[in-house]
Structures are given as C-alpha cells and as structure tokens.
XYZ file of C-alpha atoms in Angstrom:
413
model
C 136.148 147.384 192.129
C 136.643 151.002 190.875
C 133.486 152.974 191.880
C 132.131 155.837 189.620
C 133.410 158.901 191.446
C 130.551 161.059 192.750
C 130.047 164.398 190.777
C 126.975 166.355 190.870
C 125.224 168.860 188.331
C 123.317 171.978 189.241
C 121.803 174.067 186.614
C 121.412 177.863 187.322
C 118.159 179.693 186.350
C 119.982 181.279 183.389
C 121.123 178.028 181.924
C 124.541 177.743 183.032
C 125.527 174.251 184.692
C 127.672 173.786 187.467
C 129.681 170.301 187.693
C 131.338 169.611 191.131
C 132.993 166.367 192.327
C 134.075 166.529 195.949
C 137.229 164.784 196.859
C 137.768 164.526 200.526
C 141.358 165.183 202.072
C 142.484 167.234 199.093
C 143.815 170.619 199.860
C 143.865 171.814 196.315
C 140.724 173.068 194.311
C 140.788 172.914 190.634
C 137.986 174.917 188.862
C 137.082 176.406 185.494
C 134.917 177.414 182.857
C 134.666 175.440 179.746
C 133.009 176.689 176.560
C 131.444 174.806 173.526
C 133.461 177.305 171.285
C 136.667 176.599 169.310
C 138.654 177.478 166.257
C 136.064 175.700 164.024
C 133.406 178.347 164.791
C 135.497 181.085 163.202
C 134.588 182.518 159.960
C 137.421 182.446 157.342
C 138.588 186.030 158.096
C 138.487 185.144 161.898
C 141.265 182.339 161.662
C 143.036 182.438 165.172
C 140.562 184.731 166.770
C 139.357 182.189 169.510
C 142.992 181.516 170.539
C 143.577 185.289 170.487
C 140.677 185.791 172.784
C 142.122 183.056 174.929
C 145.194 185.470 175.480
C 143.187 188.680 175.790
C 141.094 187.320 178.527
C 144.054 187.925 180.786
C 144.823 191.565 179.501
C 142.113 193.630 181.217
C 138.509 193.343 182.313
C 135.881 196.090 183.700
C 137.671 196.362 187.028
C 141.241 194.832 186.424
C 144.287 195.589 184.563
C 146.663 192.704 183.339
C 148.959 192.859 186.218
C 145.998 192.577 188.938
C 144.721 189.581 186.844
C 147.959 187.753 186.610
C 148.894 188.490 190.278
C 145.447 187.842 191.781
C 146.260 183.985 192.293
C 150.015 183.629 191.729
C 150.397 185.879 194.920
C 148.890 182.923 196.944
C 150.637 180.301 195.165
C 147.760 179.472 192.616
C 147.797 178.817 188.851
C 145.732 180.500 186.221
C 145.671 179.251 182.827
C 143.843 178.635 179.670
C 143.524 176.729 176.304
C 141.832 176.783 172.961
C 141.018 173.565 170.890
C 139.102 173.111 167.741
C 135.742 172.814 169.574
C 136.595 174.135 173.107
C 137.987 177.088 175.104
C 138.693 176.836 178.706
C 139.849 179.382 181.391
C 140.809 177.391 184.636
C 142.809 177.718 188.035
C 144.180 175.703 190.655
C 144.677 177.098 194.260
C 144.575 176.203 197.743
C 140.887 175.362 198.972
C 140.601 178.410 201.103
C 141.194 180.546 197.962
C 138.607 178.838 196.050
C 135.998 181.888 196.017
C 138.963 184.027 194.843
C 139.434 181.610 191.887
C 135.844 181.541 191.164
C 135.588 185.275 191.069
C 138.495 185.827 188.930
C 137.698 183.277 186.436
C 134.063 184.675 186.132
C 135.615 188.200 185.899
C 138.037 186.990 182.795
C 135.383 185.002 181.044
C 132.509 187.705 180.846
C 133.879 191.063 181.365
C 137.151 191.495 179.215
C 137.287 194.879 177.669
C 140.026 193.903 175.129
C 142.050 197.260 175.386
C 143.590 198.311 172.105
C 146.875 198.830 173.500
C 146.929 195.334 174.862
C 145.610 193.870 171.635
C 148.621 195.252 170.037
C 151.099 193.847 172.492
C 149.537 190.495 172.320
C 149.502 190.323 168.490
C 153.212 190.594 168.586
C 153.243 187.775 171.426
C 151.226 185.559 169.062
C 153.129 186.309 165.929
C 156.199 185.223 167.908
C 154.218 182.109 169.211
C 153.584 181.291 165.560
C 157.476 181.765 164.441
C 158.393 179.575 167.538
C 155.787 176.777 166.302
C 157.108 177.127 162.724
C 160.594 176.438 163.902
C 159.482 173.324 165.592
C 158.690 170.977 162.596
C 157.527 168.289 164.647
C 154.663 170.209 166.062
C 154.238 172.398 162.826
C 153.595 169.103 160.648
C 150.919 167.902 162.783
C 148.759 171.224 162.803
C 149.384 171.152 158.952
C 148.107 167.727 158.455
C 144.798 169.134 159.777
C 144.838 171.143 156.512
C 145.697 168.392 154.503
C 142.921 166.047 155.623
C 140.160 168.567 155.980
C 141.288 171.066 153.239
C 139.371 174.334 153.479
C 136.848 173.135 156.189
C 137.120 175.108 159.424
C 138.578 172.032 161.186
C 141.514 172.692 158.911
C 142.267 175.763 160.175
C 145.207 176.165 162.176
C 144.134 177.268 165.951
C 146.830 180.065 165.677
C 145.416 181.575 162.568
C 147.650 183.069 159.929
C 149.860 186.192 160.215
C 147.458 188.120 157.858
C 144.305 187.426 159.995
C 146.024 188.045 163.506
C 147.647 191.375 162.127
C 144.133 192.693 161.427
C 142.028 191.883 164.628
C 140.316 194.809 166.444
C 138.120 194.754 169.602
C 135.114 194.584 167.397
C 136.228 191.276 166.061
C 136.507 189.837 169.546
C 133.002 191.129 170.635
C 131.238 189.916 167.423
C 132.713 186.536 167.857
C 131.653 186.108 171.292
C 128.447 187.716 170.723
C 127.775 185.113 167.899
C 129.045 181.812 169.840
C 128.751 182.463 173.597
C 125.642 180.994 175.156
C 124.850 180.086 178.595
C 123.543 176.467 177.763
C 127.011 175.851 175.889
C 129.169 176.620 178.928
C 129.813 174.876 182.324
C 131.520 175.670 185.419
C 133.604 172.781 186.595
C 135.076 172.187 189.945
C 136.821 169.436 191.953
C 137.700 170.168 195.573
C 136.969 168.958 199.119
C 134.011 171.563 199.477
C 130.611 170.307 199.528
C 128.174 170.944 196.752
C 126.144 173.498 198.544
C 129.059 175.634 198.991
C 129.968 175.739 195.271
C 126.267 176.308 194.336
C 126.203 179.153 196.762
C 129.359 180.735 195.084
C 127.735 180.092 191.550
C 124.672 181.855 192.548
C 126.523 184.823 193.913
C 128.844 185.250 190.922
C 126.894 183.587 187.942
C 123.202 183.775 189.074
C 122.863 187.641 187.724
C 123.997 186.794 184.193
C 121.220 186.931 181.642
C 120.243 183.613 179.745
C 121.400 183.716 176.273
C 120.647 180.922 174.051
C 121.017 180.981 170.418
C 121.285 178.314 167.495
C 124.506 177.700 165.969
C 125.245 175.247 163.133
C 128.399 174.117 162.704
C 129.550 173.377 159.338
C 129.904 169.550 159.186
C 133.017 167.697 157.431
C 131.707 165.234 154.671
C 134.187 165.401 151.893
C 137.586 163.593 152.126
C 140.003 162.915 149.203
C 143.329 161.156 150.052
C 146.581 163.717 149.539
C 150.170 163.163 149.368
C 152.262 166.304 150.006
C 155.966 166.711 150.352
C 157.444 169.814 151.547
C 161.143 170.901 151.528
C 162.207 172.719 154.471
C 165.650 173.880 155.995
C 165.494 171.127 158.579
C 167.991 168.277 159.638
C 165.444 165.503 159.918
C 162.674 164.057 157.752
C 159.027 164.322 159.415
C 156.060 162.425 158.379
C 152.547 162.294 159.303
C 150.211 159.653 157.912
C 146.453 159.264 158.522
C 142.810 159.949 157.544
C 139.318 160.949 159.203
C 138.118 158.682 161.788
C 134.851 158.144 163.826
C 133.155 160.998 165.365
C 132.659 161.222 169.039
C 128.946 159.859 168.819
C 129.990 156.794 167.074
C 129.623 153.487 169.206
C 132.933 152.146 167.471
C 134.811 155.003 168.887
C 136.266 153.244 171.901
C 137.140 150.129 170.002
C 139.310 152.149 167.444
C 140.997 154.190 170.364
C 141.954 150.615 171.521
C 143.200 149.709 168.095
C 145.147 152.904 168.087
C 146.483 152.302 171.480
C 147.808 149.032 170.320
C 149.562 150.502 167.062
C 151.016 153.510 168.538
C 149.827 154.367 172.082
C 152.175 155.772 175.018
C 153.277 152.440 176.042
C 156.967 151.394 174.978
C 155.415 148.231 173.806
C 153.337 149.440 171.149
C 153.606 147.811 167.715
C 155.094 150.924 165.989
C 157.601 151.616 168.668
C 158.891 147.874 168.745
C 159.064 147.400 164.855
C 160.576 150.890 164.040
C 162.738 152.005 166.901
C 163.516 148.870 168.828
C 163.986 146.580 165.886
C 165.619 148.825 163.631
C 166.589 152.073 165.452
C 165.227 154.258 162.709
C 163.399 156.841 164.954
C 163.547 158.374 168.447
C 159.621 159.081 168.685
C 156.995 157.383 166.667
C 153.249 157.404 167.789
C 149.625 157.110 166.889
C 146.880 159.375 168.027
C 143.163 159.768 167.420
C 141.006 162.741 168.068
C 137.340 162.985 168.059
C 135.025 165.870 166.864
C 131.114 166.226 166.995
C 130.808 165.027 163.191
C 134.313 163.191 162.306
C 137.708 162.223 163.793
C 141.384 162.309 162.859
C 143.635 159.391 163.002
C 147.396 160.090 162.547
C 150.844 158.601 162.694
C 153.884 160.861 163.540
C 157.508 159.950 163.141
C 160.823 161.781 162.330
C 163.763 160.196 161.034
C 166.977 160.606 158.563
C 165.891 161.728 155.005
C 167.608 158.535 153.693
C 165.323 156.386 155.827
C 162.178 157.946 155.188
C 160.818 155.727 152.400
C 162.157 152.598 154.277
C 160.352 153.832 157.481
C 157.006 154.464 155.713
C 157.286 150.963 154.485
C 157.575 149.649 157.916
C 154.639 151.712 159.249
C 152.564 150.285 156.400
C 153.665 146.898 157.175
C 152.481 147.103 160.525
C 148.843 148.513 159.373
C 148.641 145.350 157.049
C 149.346 142.950 159.887
C 146.485 144.582 161.743
C 144.142 144.312 158.701
C 145.211 140.613 158.048
C 146.259 138.901 161.277
C 143.614 138.837 164.264
C 145.207 139.119 167.593
C 145.778 136.133 169.597
C 143.870 135.767 173.120
C 146.943 136.542 175.128
C 147.517 139.763 173.115
C 144.097 140.768 173.203
C 143.887 140.482 176.992
C 147.084 142.450 177.502
C 145.873 145.135 175.258
C 142.584 145.464 177.272
C 144.694 145.514 180.728
C 146.986 148.117 179.407
C 144.232 150.549 177.978
C 142.378 150.097 181.177
C 145.279 150.836 183.333
C 146.070 153.856 181.212
C 142.395 155.383 181.488
C 142.427 154.429 185.383
C 145.600 156.459 185.914
C 144.535 159.386 183.803
C 141.384 159.777 186.035
C 143.598 159.799 188.975
C 144.450 163.587 188.166
C 141.882 165.781 189.663
C 142.446 168.433 187.284
C 142.269 166.072 184.260
C 139.003 164.874 185.870
C 137.667 168.357 185.944
C 138.568 168.933 182.391
C 136.984 165.633 181.308
C 133.670 166.346 183.310
C 133.359 169.826 181.498
C 133.895 168.232 178.008
C 131.829 165.163 178.529
C 128.780 167.098 179.625
C 129.136 169.611 176.712
C 129.898 166.920 173.914
C 127.492 164.049 175.355
C 125.388 165.521 178.285
C 126.625 162.742 180.382
C 129.883 161.557 182.146
C 130.800 157.831 181.518
C 132.212 156.131 184.428
C 135.229 153.766 184.578
C 133.178 150.624 185.147
C 130.927 151.340 181.976
C 134.037 152.227 179.865
C 135.986 149.132 181.315
C 132.719 146.925 180.579
C 132.821 148.279 176.761
C 136.665 147.342 176.573
C 136.299 143.815 177.896
C 133.745 143.107 175.194
C 135.991 143.818 172.398
C 136.679 140.981 170.288
C 139.681 140.318 168.135
C 137.375 140.095 165.030
C 136.091 143.456 166.012
C 139.727 144.930 165.788
C 140.242 143.077 162.706
C 137.199 144.432 161.056
C 137.972 147.882 162.281
C 141.574 147.911 160.823
C 140.082 146.884 157.494
C 137.707 149.613 157.751
C 139.848 152.548 158.706
C 143.497 151.442 157.953
C 143.391 150.879 154.487
C 146.266 152.231 152.533
C 144.393 153.631 149.677
C 142.271 155.938 152.251
C 145.495 157.410 154.055
C 146.887 160.768 153.376
C 150.660 161.500 153.548
C 152.592 164.849 154.663
C 156.370 164.740 154.574
C 158.693 167.609 155.559
C 162.187 166.750 153.991
C 165.416 168.569 154.381
C 166.304 170.768 151.491
C-alpha cells in the first residue's frame, strides 16, 4: 500500500504559508516560491509582462547585481530557475542540503526585492524577442500556444504567455511595479520545500527571511471564461510539414469529473506508446512521428487538445483517423480488461511522477493555492478504481462531440 507522504503547513503571521515535506536520506533540497499570478492576470496592454517579470527577477535586487544572483547557487553546484504559466509564477532552486539557507535567502531576495534596472530591461527585452522568434520558428510549439487564442479568443486565457512584439517592446520599470502591486498578496503565495530537514528548521528560516514582510491581502477578480464558439482556422506557413491541433474547452479544476476526463484523455493520447491515437495513426498507418492528447485545468475552465504533425497530402486522412477514434470512444464502451489496464496504467504514471521530489514540491504549492489541500495517492487511486466503462462513455459523448471541436492547421505554402 502506498502511504500519503507526510507534509506540513505552517502559516506565518503575515499570511505566507510554508509547505514542507521531510524526505530522509536525500542530500538535495528543493525549494521555491509559487505565486497565484499568471498571464491571465495581465491587462490587455500588459501581455507578456508576467513572463518578463520572471526574467527580470534574475537581473538585480536592492543588494545584488545579475552576476551575483546567477553565481550564488551555481558556484556550489546548485540550480536556480523559474517558470510562468497562465495562472502561476514560480521561482525555485535545488541545492545540496547544507546550502538550503543560501537558496532560501536568494529566492526571497529575487521574489520581493527586484529593482528592474532600466539597462537590464533593455537587454532582456532583446532576449525575449529572440525567444519569440525561436518559438515562431518551431511550429509544433507555436501552434499549441496559438490554439489557446482560437479557443479562448480575446479572453486573457487566450493571451500568449510571451506577449506580443509590440507589448514587450514598450514595458518599463513602472509597468512591472504596477503589475506586482496589483497582484502580489501574501495569502496568494506559498514557500514550498522538500528536503531531509525537519520542519522546525525550515520554519525558523521562514521566520528569519519572511517574517518581517508586511501582510498584504487584496481582492482580485479574474475574468471568468464563459463564451465558446467552435472555430476552424487554416494558416499557410513556410514549413515542410503540416501541423494540426484539435480540441475544445474542458472541465475546470474544481469539477469532480476532472479525474475521469484525465483518464479518458490518457487512454486516447497519453504518454504511453499504447495510446489509441498512437496505435491507430502512427503504428497502423505510419502517418505521424508524434501524436498526443492533453488536458490542462484552470480555475474556471479547462482545455483539451490533440496535436500531430504529418505530410500536407496526408493531413485530411490523419484528421479523419483522429475523428474516427473519438467516435469509437463515444459509441463503444470499454471492455473490462481494457478498463482495468487503463486504470493500472494511469495509477502507475501518477505514482512515478510523485517519485520526483522536485515534482512533488511543485505539486504541493499548486494544489494548496488552487484547492487549499493536497490529495494523496491513495485518495486519487480510490477515485480511479471507481470509474466505470459507462462513465467514460458518457464523458466522451459530453466532451468529444465533433461539432464541439475547434481546429487549427498550419499548412506548407
């Protein structure tokens, strides 16, 4: 039996929560801040600002220049990194456990004390514009992000996390400060850690470096997504291969059907080579190198999508094969052996994902911010075991109807 890994939550007087999981015998400490702020919190003229802030956090604080930030952990074999999503920003680090305090202090510094030097903004602006160019030259990445805009249209969830060339070209220090002042609240950020340290030592560091910060709570109303119209968009590009994404909005994070749908998507096009799409399109017909299905959740909606790349002359045929697999899921219930295999496969994948201490740290922070709890594997496994073939059939008919799908195609010109 897999036991729920122990974790602890300590709330500081200013409202910042400290999440810690003690793992005996590990020599590595993983730690970081996760904030309930993302690209969907940008105003229209701020597109790309959250991601730009992620970059600028490494470019100078009240007591450090960029070199000193980058060298602080690298010089002891550690790693410092960050990421931005639609709803989250995280600054995190991995170090030998004896350098835990050094990582904690540095992460606090870049999260709360960035100065956004004008010279560094100009340099990083060029870096991000190059990042955009690289992404636009990679159609398999670009089409997935552009599909967000097809489904969510002009809603903030449809914004590209990188922003636009126009928006990124105009950001100033005042823009960063206004965005942070409007969105950063002590009750909407957590410090997460996984190491062999006992909770008491971690809390002592948290009091030392975070305890003096003033409590700041402010209401923030995210614009909820509610209007969807299926779209079909074909874009000609100077590329060799045709690329396609097919999908639609899906269940939000709070929907109890979320896990069942995740299981259905895993059966359809999950990471296993035995997914239905991989077997039908790649293994049987040899039409693609990669084909997969994904499901992302947000607080008010979700996004389901199938991606593949193929020869231009095979595009129509490949779309037909994908739609055939969706139809089979809508019309033919799974047999008992198939259902059992699908459950075992998903449970194994989830258990292996939780083996990563870094992954568990990230999951802790996101779960607490989104749901104020952390689901244990036993609870999740119990939900998976209860899924019946008819549950999947009903869900396929609810979510995978052809008339509800949007299509985005990149075709060689």
